[in-house]
Amino acid sequence: MGQGLWRVARNQQLQQQGYGGPGYLTREHGRRVAANVSNTSHRKQAQGGIDIYHLLKTRKSKEQEGFINLEMLPPELSFTILSYLNATDLCLASCVWQDLANDELLWQGLCKSTWGHCSIYNKNPPLGFSFRKLYMQLDEGSLTFNANPDEGVNYFMSKGILDDSPKEIAKFIFCTRTLNWKKLRIYLDERRDVLDDLVTLHNFRNQFLPNALREFFRHIHAPEERGEYLETLITKFSHRFCACNPDLMRELGLSPDAVYVLCYSLILLSIDLTSPHVKNKMSKREFIRNTRRAAQNISEDFVGHLYDNIYLIGHVAA
């Protein structure tokens, strides 16, 4: 007790003399210590909870630091960061970093990643051309196509984006994933010249027949019902598949007509195995027997592999 009173008296004496050394307990320092002890005791009361004091302190420090200024970074790093943004976010970023976000390379990458082929890519750009403006036109044209395919194609041609050529239109369709597949099916049914060029863009070399048929129907969607258009698609696929695999066709003794029969058999098998309305599923033995009746030169093992592929992977035209 005596030593405690002596230290208090000594402290008061030093304060009156104007000496506030770090080794002595001033009144202000005492209040700080008491506050820290109080804060520590409050944090310890949260059993297994989140340290609110630490979170608030971290948040305050982040608010003081602010966002990273991309203009202070090396240009290569800034462009790499902005390249992960979509068009909407890149427009928002241009409000802060106008020179960086409006860079032509960024908008060129957005255009070519969404619309892989346009005739204007291979031309000398006209006066006042910008890829940002081109992106807006491509987006507007795609929306127009999804409402009316003929008007959409005419819009692309009027802006100089596409040439009036079936081959150029087919390349555009082949490299674009933003077009509505129902509208695209209607357009291809009317424009058989574009359909012919679109089929020739597929490369089925060294692909197993069911896998090649799936890839084909991913680009050119099959109609919901049987009809002349479905027969046209299968006929064109059969000839293209044989043209891509001449050695395999000679080895197996297959012709385009035989591939046509196999494709129809695969579609019927896909419906049989995947439809919930079919209770008695076709067996592998039945599929082999029915298929070999239609195409007698096909080996039993090859037809059996076709059945296994559909059974394990699923529908060829889903």
PDB file of C-alpha atoms in Angstrom, residues 106-267:
ATOM      1  CA  LEU A 106     -10.084  -4.956 -75.000  1.00  0.00           C
ATOM      2  CA  TRP A 107     -13.164  -4.359 -77.155  1.00  0.00           C
ATOM      3  CA  GLN A 108     -11.655  -6.319 -80.026  1.00  0.00           C
ATOM      4  CA  GLY A 109     -11.269  -9.294 -77.686  1.00  0.00           C
ATOM      5  CA  LEU A 110     -14.891  -8.989 -76.570  1.00  0.00           C
ATOM      6  CA  CYS A 111     -16.113  -8.873 -80.175  1.00  0.00           C
ATOM      7  CA  LYS A 112     -14.127 -11.888 -81.353  1.00  0.00           C
ATOM      8  CA  SER A 113     -14.863 -13.984 -78.267  1.00  0.00           C
ATOM      9  CA  THR A 114     -18.627 -13.599 -78.821  1.00  0.00           C
ATOM     10  CA  TRP A 115     -18.790 -13.348 -82.606  1.00  0.00           C
ATOM     11  CA  GLY A 116     -15.863 -15.381 -83.852  1.00  0.00           C
ATOM     12  CA  HIS A 117     -16.193 -14.461 -87.512  1.00  0.00           C
ATOM     13  CA  CYS A 118     -17.308 -11.290 -89.269  1.00  0.00           C
ATOM     14  CA  SER A 119     -16.433 -10.123 -92.749  1.00  0.00           C
ATOM     15  CA  ILE A 120     -15.347  -6.762 -91.354  1.00  0.00           C
ATOM     16  CA  TYR A 121     -12.530  -8.414 -89.387  1.00  0.00           C
ATOM     17  CA  ASN A 122     -10.669  -9.099 -92.637  1.00  0.00           C
ATOM     18  CA  LYS A 123     -11.158  -5.649 -94.161  1.00  0.00           C
ATOM     19  CA  ASN A 124      -9.400  -2.341 -93.738  1.00  0.00           C
ATOM     20  CA  PRO A 125     -11.393  -0.494 -91.071  1.00  0.00           C
ATOM     21  CA  PRO A 126     -13.309   2.548 -92.331  1.00  0.00           C
ATOM     22  CA  LEU A 127     -12.744   6.056 -91.021  1.00  0.00           C
ATOM     23  CA  GLY A 128     -13.963   6.458 -87.456  1.00  0.00           C
ATOM     24  CA  PHE A 129     -14.111   2.701 -86.827  1.00  0.00           C
ATOM     25  CA  SER A 130     -13.930   1.430 -83.255  1.00  0.00           C
ATOM     26  CA  PHE A 131     -14.418  -2.049 -81.833  1.00  0.00           C
ATOM     27  CA  ARG A 132     -16.544  -0.637 -79.037  1.00  0.00           C
ATOM     28  CA  LYS A 133     -19.012   0.710 -81.588  1.00  0.00           C
ATOM     29  CA  LEU A 134     -18.793  -2.579 -83.495  1.00  0.00           C
ATOM     30  CA  TYR A 135     -19.666  -4.501 -80.314  1.00  0.00           C
ATOM     31  CA  MET A 136     -22.813  -2.422 -79.882  1.00  0.00           C
ATOM     32  CA  GLN A 137     -23.801  -3.052 -83.508  1.00  0.00           C
ATOM     33  CA  LEU A 138     -23.170  -6.797 -83.226  1.00  0.00           C
ATOM     34  CA  ASP A 139     -25.217  -6.979 -80.058  1.00  0.00           C
ATOM     35  CA  GLU A 140     -28.083  -5.046 -81.649  1.00  0.00           C
ATOM     36  CA  GLY A 141     -27.918  -7.176 -84.775  1.00  0.00           C
ATOM     37  CA  SER A 142     -28.037 -10.406 -82.752  1.00  0.00           C
ATOM     38  CA  LEU A 143     -31.127  -9.213 -80.888  1.00  0.00           C
ATOM     39  CA  THR A 144     -32.703  -8.306 -84.222  1.00  0.00           C
ATOM     40  CA  PHE A 145     -31.859 -11.759 -85.626  1.00  0.00           C
ATOM     41  CA  ASN A 146     -33.448 -13.461 -82.609  1.00  0.00           C
ATOM     42  CA  ALA A 147     -36.658 -11.573 -83.364  1.00  0.00           C
ATOM     43  CA  ASN A 148     -36.537 -11.801 -87.163  1.00  0.00           C
ATOM     44  CA  PRO A 149     -33.620 -13.662 -88.818  1.00  0.00           C
ATOM     45  CA  ASP A 150     -33.966 -11.988 -92.220  1.00  0.00           C
ATOM     46  CA  GLU A 151     -33.974  -8.508 -90.701  1.00  0.00           C
ATOM     47  CA  GLY A 152     -31.001  -9.421 -88.537  1.00  0.00           C
ATOM     48  CA  VAL A 153     -28.911 -10.558 -91.486  1.00  0.00           C
ATOM     49  CA  ASN A 154     -29.917  -7.457 -93.462  1.00  0.00           C
ATOM     50  CA  TYR A 155     -28.858  -5.299 -90.527  1.00  0.00           C
ATOM     51  CA  PHE A 156     -25.394  -6.895 -90.458  1.00  0.00           C
ATOM     52  CA  MET A 157     -25.033  -6.326 -94.200  1.00  0.00           C
ATOM     53  CA  SER A 158     -26.194  -2.715 -94.016  1.00  0.00           C
ATOM     54  CA  LYS A 159     -23.525  -1.958 -91.408  1.00  0.00           C
ATOM     55  CA  GLY A 160     -20.811  -3.657 -93.472  1.00  0.00           C
ATOM     56  CA  ILE A 161     -20.330  -6.344 -90.825  1.00  0.00           C
ATOM     57  CA  LEU A 162     -21.215  -9.247 -93.153  1.00  0.00           C
ATOM     58  CA  ASP A 163     -20.839  -9.700 -96.894  1.00  0.00           C
ATOM     59  CA  ASP A 164     -23.828 -10.833 -98.916  1.00  0.00           C
ATOM     60  CA  SER A 165     -22.446 -14.336 -99.383  1.00  0.00           C
ATOM     61  CA  PRO A 166     -23.828 -17.699 -98.175  1.00  0.00           C
ATOM     62  CA  LYS A 167     -20.325 -18.761 -97.142  1.00  0.00           C
ATOM     63  CA  GLU A 168     -19.765 -15.637 -95.028  1.00  0.00           C
ATOM     64  CA  ILE A 169     -23.182 -15.988 -93.383  1.00  0.00           C
ATOM     65  CA  ALA A 170     -22.466 -19.658 -92.666  1.00  0.00           C
ATOM     66  CA  LYS A 171     -19.126 -18.790 -91.022  1.00  0.00           C
ATOM     67  CA  PHE A 172     -20.814 -16.138 -88.919  1.00  0.00           C
ATOM     68  CA  ILE A 173     -23.460 -18.608 -87.719  1.00  0.00           C
ATOM     69  CA  PHE A 174     -20.866 -21.319 -87.072  1.00  0.00           C
ATOM     70  CA  CYS A 175     -18.744 -19.035 -84.850  1.00  0.00           C
ATOM     71  CA  THR A 176     -21.607 -17.330 -82.963  1.00  0.00           C
ATOM     72  CA  ARG A 177     -23.374 -18.696 -79.877  1.00  0.00           C
ATOM     73  CA  THR A 178     -25.769 -15.821 -79.134  1.00  0.00           C
ATOM     74  CA  LEU A 179     -28.302 -16.646 -81.867  1.00  0.00           C
ATOM     75  CA  ASN A 180     -31.642 -18.171 -80.914  1.00  0.00           C
ATOM     76  CA  TRP A 181     -31.582 -21.776 -82.112  1.00  0.00           C
ATOM     77  CA  LYS A 182     -35.293 -21.851 -82.966  1.00  0.00           C
ATOM     78  CA  LYS A 183     -35.009 -18.778 -85.179  1.00  0.00           C
ATOM     79  CA  LEU A 184     -31.791 -20.158 -86.628  1.00  0.00           C
ATOM     80  CA  ARG A 185     -33.508 -23.424 -87.549  1.00  0.00           C
ATOM     81  CA  ILE A 186     -36.231 -21.522 -89.407  1.00  0.00           C
ATOM     82  CA  TYR A 187     -33.632 -19.441 -91.240  1.00  0.00           C
ATOM     83  CA  LEU A 188     -31.574 -22.470 -92.322  1.00  0.00           C
ATOM     84  CA  ASP A 189     -34.676 -24.286 -93.489  1.00  0.00           C
ATOM     85  CA  GLU A 190     -35.360 -21.360 -95.828  1.00  0.00           C
ATOM     86  CA  ARG A 191     -31.740 -20.743 -96.840  1.00  0.00           C
ATOM     87  CA  ARG A 192     -30.488 -24.148 -98.004  1.00  0.00           C
ATOM     88  CA  ASP A 193     -27.479 -22.507 -99.671  1.00  0.00           C
ATOM     89  CA  VAL A 194     -26.310 -21.247 -96.268  1.00  0.00           C
ATOM     90  CA  LEU A 195     -27.036 -24.690 -94.787  1.00  0.00           C
ATOM     91  CA  ASP A 196     -24.796 -26.376 -97.377  1.00  0.00           C
ATOM     92  CA  ASP A 197     -21.853 -24.121 -96.515  1.00  0.00           C
ATOM     93  CA  LEU A 198     -22.513 -24.522 -92.802  1.00  0.00           C
ATOM     94  CA  VAL A 199     -22.308 -28.323 -93.061  1.00  0.00           C
ATOM     95  CA  THR A 200     -18.970 -28.170 -94.886  1.00  0.00           C
ATOM     96  CA  LEU A 201     -17.459 -26.191 -91.985  1.00  0.00           C
ATOM     97  CA  HIS A 202     -17.690 -29.263 -89.739  1.00  0.00           C
ATOM     98  CA  ASN A 203     -14.707 -31.582 -89.476  1.00  0.00           C
ATOM     99  CA  PHE A 204     -15.676 -35.081 -88.330  1.00  0.00           C
ATOM    100  CA  ARG A 205     -12.324 -36.714 -89.004  1.00  0.00           C
ATOM    101  CA  ASN A 206     -11.516 -39.620 -86.639  1.00  0.00           C
ATOM    102  CA  GLN A 207     -14.718 -39.089 -84.660  1.00  0.00           C
ATOM    103  CA  PHE A 208     -17.031 -41.876 -83.559  1.00  0.00           C
ATOM    104  CA  LEU A 209     -20.331 -41.645 -85.402  1.00  0.00           C
ATOM    105  CA  PRO A 210     -22.624 -40.842 -82.410  1.00  0.00           C
ATOM    106  CA  ASN A 211     -20.190 -38.195 -81.111  1.00  0.00           C
ATOM    107  CA  ALA A 212     -19.980 -36.582 -84.549  1.00  0.00           C
ATOM    108  CA  LEU A 213     -23.780 -36.539 -84.777  1.00  0.00           C
ATOM    109  CA  ARG A 214     -23.996 -34.817 -81.368  1.00  0.00           C
ATOM    110  CA  GLU A 215     -21.534 -32.149 -82.480  1.00  0.00           C
ATOM    111  CA  PHE A 216     -23.498 -31.637 -85.676  1.00  0.00           C
ATOM    112  CA  PHE A 217     -26.781 -31.125 -83.824  1.00  0.00           C
ATOM    113  CA  ARG A 218     -25.150 -28.727 -81.377  1.00  0.00           C
ATOM    114  CA  HIS A 219     -24.530 -26.308 -84.252  1.00  0.00           C
ATOM    115  CA  ILE A 220     -27.577 -27.167 -86.355  1.00  0.00           C
ATOM    116  CA  HIS A 221     -30.451 -28.064 -84.065  1.00  0.00           C
ATOM    117  CA  ALA A 222     -32.682 -30.896 -85.129  1.00  0.00           C
ATOM    118  CA  PRO A 223     -36.408 -30.203 -85.623  1.00  0.00           C
ATOM    119  CA  GLU A 224     -38.798 -31.359 -82.952  1.00  0.00           C
ATOM    120  CA  GLU A 225     -40.724 -33.540 -85.378  1.00  0.00           C
ATOM    121  CA  ARG A 226     -39.801 -35.812 -88.247  1.00  0.00           C
ATOM    122  CA  GLY A 227     -40.092 -34.366 -91.690  1.00  0.00           C
ATOM    123  CA  GLU A 228     -38.312 -33.310 -94.830  1.00  0.00           C
ATOM    124  CA  TYR A 229     -35.971 -30.934 -93.001  1.00  0.00           C
ATOM    125  CA  LEU A 230     -34.713 -33.671 -90.653  1.00  0.00           C
ATOM    126  CA  GLU A 231     -34.125 -35.992 -93.608  1.00  0.00           C
ATOM    127  CA  THR A 232     -32.169 -33.221 -95.333  1.00  0.00           C
ATOM    128  CA  LEU A 233     -29.984 -32.698 -92.273  1.00  0.00           C
ATOM    129  CA  ILE A 234     -29.199 -36.402 -91.895  1.00  0.00           C
ATOM    130  CA  THR A 235     -28.456 -36.737 -95.614  1.00  0.00           C
ATOM    131  CA  LYS A 236     -26.028 -33.805 -95.561  1.00  0.00           C
ATOM    132  CA  PHE A 237     -24.392 -35.097 -92.377  1.00  0.00           C
ATOM    133  CA  SER A 238     -23.952 -38.590 -93.852  1.00  0.00           C
ATOM    134  CA  HIS A 239     -22.161 -37.285 -96.935  1.00  0.00           C
ATOM    135  CA  ARG A 240     -19.981 -34.955 -94.865  1.00  0.00           C
ATOM    136  CA  PHE A 241     -19.063 -37.715 -92.389  1.00  0.00           C
ATOM    137  CA  CYS A 242     -18.026 -40.036 -95.222  1.00  0.00           C
ATOM    138  CA  ALA A 243     -16.002 -37.266 -96.865  1.00  0.00           C
ATOM    139  CA  CYS A 244     -14.106 -36.642 -93.607  1.00  0.00           C
ATOM    140  CA  ASN A 245     -13.386 -40.357 -93.004  1.00  0.00           C
ATOM    141  CA  PRO A 246     -12.722 -42.042 -96.365  1.00  0.00           C
ATOM    142  CA  ASP A 247     -10.336 -44.654 -94.925  1.00  0.00           C
ATOM    143  CA  LEU A 248     -12.780 -45.657 -92.202  1.00  0.00           C
ATOM    144  CA  MET A 249     -15.615 -45.955 -94.690  1.00  0.00           C
ATOM    145  CA  ARG A 250     -13.559 -48.314 -96.873  1.00  0.00           C
ATOM    146  CA  GLU A 251     -12.493 -50.354 -93.852  1.00  0.00           C
ATOM    147  CA  LEU A 252     -16.048 -50.784 -92.566  1.00  0.00           C
ATOM    148  CA  GLY A 253     -17.602 -51.009 -96.006  1.00  0.00           C
ATOM    149  CA  LEU A 254     -19.980 -48.112 -95.349  1.00  0.00           C
ATOM    150  CA  SER A 255     -21.576 -45.776 -97.856  1.00  0.00           C
ATOM    151  CA  PRO A 256     -23.463 -42.504 -97.269  1.00  0.00           C
ATOM    152  CA  ASP A 257     -26.722 -44.454 -97.500  1.00  0.00           C
ATOM    153  CA  ALA A 258     -25.560 -46.871 -94.796  1.00  0.00           C
ATOM    154  CA  VAL A 259     -24.501 -43.960 -92.554  1.00  0.00           C
ATOM    155  CA  TYR A 260     -27.921 -42.421 -93.153  1.00  0.00           C
ATOM    156  CA  VAL A 261     -29.575 -45.623 -91.875  1.00  0.00           C
ATOM    157  CA  LEU A 262     -27.293 -45.705 -88.842  1.00  0.00           C
ATOM    158  CA  CYS A 263     -28.072 -42.086 -87.987  1.00  0.00           C
ATOM    159  CA  TYR A 264     -31.803 -42.730 -88.072  1.00  0.00           C
ATOM    160  CA  SER A 265     -31.299 -45.823 -85.922  1.00  0.00           C
ATOM    161  CA  LEU A 266     -29.291 -43.785 -83.390  1.00  0.00           C
ATOM    162  CA  ILE A 267     -32.001 -41.117 -83.184  1.00  0.00           C
TER     163      ILE A 267
END
